[in-house]
Amino acid sequence: MGKISLEKEKPLSEKRKDYVLMGLGNICRGDDGIGSFIAQNFRSDDWLVLDCGTTPENFTSLVKKAQPKYLVIVDAAQMNLEPGEFRVILPEKIDKFYLTTHNIPLSLFISYLDKWAEKIILIGIQPERMEGFQRTSKRLQDSARKIIEILNVKKFQELKELS
């Protein structure tokens, strides 16, 4: 017979996780919401998944508690690629390619999170359309599925870097 525990289990947000996903973006602006779209569709017990919308700074305490080995941040980025293509953006290139639909610059945000994550991977996805009140395009939804597959099996080496 199993043991009965009177100890209250910690909520998922308070447990240490080796992998944290932060999805960023404005779901009311078409493909700008792709990071949130990925967070909403990603399921894994190994990951703490955060749909941060346009205020990722509101989720820093959860990253601090988790102290992950890998923090993956996904957002739309203007990189002059074909819509739906995605790349890892290195820290020194963030300000050059990033859309600023967030309250603080992502370079500052990432340097702040660097204290609590062993490795930060920023994935940018080239948007197709970013008009107001549009759904995420089919092309980006297909890319989102590919990213989710890569993250589920933790094959980060399959992610190409932006040159």
Tab-separated table of C-alpha atoms in Angstrom:
chain	number	residue	atom	x	y	z
A	1	MET	CA	0.000	0.000	0.000
A	2	GLY	CA	1.282	3.509	-0.832
A	3	LYS	CA	2.326	6.053	1.749
A	4	ILE	CA	0.084	8.961	2.463
A	5	SER	CA	1.930	12.242	2.604
A	6	LEU	CA	0.595	15.187	4.522
A	7	GLU	CA	3.235	17.420	2.984
A	8	LYS	CA	1.794	19.876	0.542
A	9	GLU	CA	3.314	19.414	-2.910
A	10	LYS	CA	5.019	22.496	-4.295
A	11	PRO	CA	3.311	24.097	-7.263
A	12	LEU	CA	5.070	23.489	-10.573
A	13	SER	CA	6.215	27.104	-10.650
A	14	GLU	CA	8.244	26.589	-7.448
A	15	LYS	CA	10.049	23.406	-8.465
A	16	ARG	CA	13.526	23.508	-9.942
A	17	LYS	CA	13.391	22.791	-13.657
A	18	ASP	CA	16.344	22.131	-15.922
A	19	TYR	CA	14.444	23.531	-18.903
A	20	VAL	CA	12.387	26.714	-19.083
A	21	LEU	CA	10.593	28.031	-22.165
A	22	MET	CA	9.496	31.667	-22.335
A	23	GLY	CA	7.160	32.471	-25.225
A	24	LEU	CA	7.004	36.183	-26.043
A	25	GLY	CA	4.759	38.233	-28.288
A	26	ASN	CA	1.487	40.030	-28.794
A	27	ILE	CA	-1.199	37.573	-29.895
A	28	CYS	CA	-3.335	40.486	-31.154
A	29	ARG	CA	-0.726	41.342	-33.813
A	30	GLY	CA	-0.683	38.260	-36.027
A	31	ASP	CA	2.714	36.592	-36.185
A	32	ASP	CA	4.114	38.782	-33.417
A	33	GLY	CA	2.375	36.364	-31.055
A	34	ILE	CA	4.323	33.309	-32.256
A	35	GLY	CA	6.264	32.932	-29.002
A	36	SER	CA	3.020	32.863	-27.031
A	37	PHE	CA	1.536	30.465	-29.597
A	38	ILE	CA	4.432	28.057	-29.013
A	39	ALA	CA	4.120	28.336	-25.225
A	40	GLN	CA	0.385	27.632	-25.423
A	41	ASN	CA	0.943	24.524	-27.569
A	42	PHE	CA	4.040	23.071	-25.895
A	43	ARG	CA	3.511	20.199	-23.462
A	44	SER	CA	6.295	18.500	-21.525
A	45	ASP	CA	6.751	17.491	-17.906
A	46	ASP	CA	10.474	18.278	-18.252
A	47	TRP	CA	9.857	21.954	-18.959
A	48	LEU	CA	8.479	24.942	-17.131
A	49	VAL	CA	6.548	26.706	-19.901
A	50	LEU	CA	5.751	30.407	-19.539
A	51	ASP	CA	3.475	32.321	-21.897
A	52	CYS	CA	4.909	35.770	-21.229
A	53	GLY	CA	3.045	37.804	-23.828
A	54	THR	CA	4.507	41.307	-24.040
A	55	THR	CA	5.646	41.471	-20.416
A	56	PRO	CA	8.375	38.851	-19.967
A	57	GLU	CA	9.807	40.854	-17.064
A	58	ASN	CA	6.795	39.740	-15.005
A	59	PHE	CA	8.078	36.137	-15.161
A	60	THR	CA	11.677	36.635	-14.008
A	61	SER	CA	10.954	35.388	-10.475
A	62	LEU	CA	9.864	32.018	-11.899
A	63	VAL	CA	13.114	31.732	-13.860
A	64	LYS	CA	15.039	32.669	-10.727
A	65	LYS	CA	13.264	29.916	-8.740
A	66	ALA	CA	13.765	27.325	-11.480
A	67	GLN	CA	17.459	28.180	-12.064
A	68	PRO	CA	17.413	26.205	-15.318
A	69	LYS	CA	20.278	24.650	-17.220
A	70	TYR	CA	18.570	25.881	-20.385
A	71	LEU	CA	16.354	28.913	-20.764
A	72	VAL	CA	14.816	29.087	-24.232
A	73	ILE	CA	13.160	32.347	-25.270
A	74	VAL	CA	11.058	32.402	-28.453
A	75	ASP	CA	9.868	35.567	-30.186
A	76	ALA	CA	9.161	37.030	-33.616
A	77	ALA	CA	12.169	38.819	-35.112
A	78	GLN	CA	12.785	40.802	-38.291
A	79	MET	CA	15.856	39.016	-39.673
A	80	ASN	CA	15.373	39.453	-43.446
A	81	LEU	CA	14.639	35.742	-43.875
A	82	GLU	CA	11.700	33.968	-45.476
A	83	PRO	CA	8.591	34.072	-43.272
A	84	GLY	CA	8.576	31.135	-40.882
A	85	GLU	CA	12.337	30.629	-40.893
A	86	PHE	CA	13.823	30.565	-37.423
A	87	ARG	CA	17.310	31.055	-36.037
A	88	VAL	CA	19.160	31.277	-32.766
A	89	ILE	CA	20.129	34.910	-32.265
A	90	LEU	CA	23.404	35.414	-30.434
A	91	PRO	CA	23.442	38.013	-27.633
A	92	GLU	CA	25.601	40.483	-29.563
A	93	LYS	CA	23.048	40.534	-32.425
A	94	ILE	CA	19.842	40.904	-30.421
A	95	ASP	CA	19.431	44.666	-30.706
A	96	LYS	CA	20.147	44.566	-34.446
A	97	PHE	CA	17.378	42.122	-35.333
A	98	TYR	CA	14.761	42.309	-32.637
A	99	LEU	CA	11.329	43.816	-32.716
A	100	THR	CA	10.696	46.035	-29.744
A	101	THR	CA	7.119	45.193	-28.804
A	102	HIS	CA	8.163	44.623	-25.215
A	103	ASN	CA	8.498	47.001	-22.285
A	104	ILE	CA	12.271	46.579	-21.940
A	105	PRO	CA	14.966	45.815	-24.528
A	106	LEU	CA	15.506	42.061	-24.858
A	107	SER	CA	19.276	42.466	-24.591
A	108	LEU	CA	18.848	43.990	-21.113
A	109	PHE	CA	16.270	41.368	-20.167
A	110	ILE	CA	18.555	38.506	-21.213
A	111	SER	CA	21.590	39.930	-19.426
A	112	TYR	CA	19.465	40.103	-16.263
A	113	LEU	CA	18.330	36.457	-16.615
A	114	ASP	CA	21.883	35.303	-17.271
A	115	LYS	CA	22.448	35.194	-13.497
A	116	TRP	CA	20.009	32.283	-13.070
A	117	ALA	CA	20.254	30.236	-16.264
A	118	GLU	CA	23.326	28.265	-17.272
A	119	LYS	CA	22.587	28.744	-20.985
A	120	ILE	CA	20.123	31.051	-22.705
A	121	ILE	CA	18.945	30.262	-26.227
A	122	LEU	CA	17.022	33.000	-28.029
A	123	ILE	CA	15.044	31.729	-31.022
A	124	GLY	CA	13.795	34.343	-33.466
A	125	ILE	CA	11.107	33.509	-36.019
A	126	GLN	CA	10.706	35.664	-39.125
A	127	PRO	CA	7.089	36.930	-39.164
A	128	GLU	CA	4.936	36.984	-42.283
A	129	ARG	CA	2.360	39.520	-41.116
A	130	MET	CA	1.961	41.620	-38.020
A	131	GLU	CA	-1.237	43.540	-38.582
A	132	GLY	CA	-3.600	44.025	-35.700
A	133	PHE	CA	-6.226	41.426	-34.886
A	134	GLN	CA	-4.880	38.746	-37.238
A	135	ARG	CA	-4.358	35.079	-36.405
A	136	THR	CA	-0.898	33.532	-36.508
A	137	SER	CA	-0.180	32.647	-40.153
A	138	LYS	CA	-0.200	29.004	-41.298
A	139	ARG	CA	3.454	29.276	-42.247
A	140	LEU	CA	4.454	30.289	-38.729
A	141	GLN	CA	2.197	27.681	-37.148
A	142	ASP	CA	4.106	25.049	-39.178
A	143	SER	CA	7.413	26.504	-37.963
A	144	ALA	CA	6.096	26.471	-34.406
A	145	ARG	CA	5.426	22.729	-34.681
A	146	LYS	CA	9.021	22.155	-35.847
A	147	ILE	CA	10.396	24.179	-32.936
A	148	ILE	CA	8.192	22.295	-30.475
A	149	GLU	CA	9.506	18.975	-31.844
A	150	ILE	CA	13.124	20.131	-31.458
A	151	LEU	CA	12.524	21.371	-27.913
A	152	ASN	CA	10.646	18.227	-26.872
A	153	VAL	CA	13.648	16.041	-27.707
A	154	LYS	CA	16.120	18.731	-26.572
A	155	LYS	CA	18.111	18.644	-29.821
A	156	PHE	CA	19.252	22.248	-29.563
A	157	GLN	CA	22.076	21.548	-32.038
A	158	GLU	CA	19.395	21.340	-34.772
A	159	LEU	CA	18.721	25.052	-34.317
A	160	LYS	CA	20.679	27.119	-36.844
A	161	GLU	CA	22.405	30.305	-35.724
A	162	LEU	CA	21.689	33.582	-37.453
A	163	SER	CA	24.732	34.563	-39.486
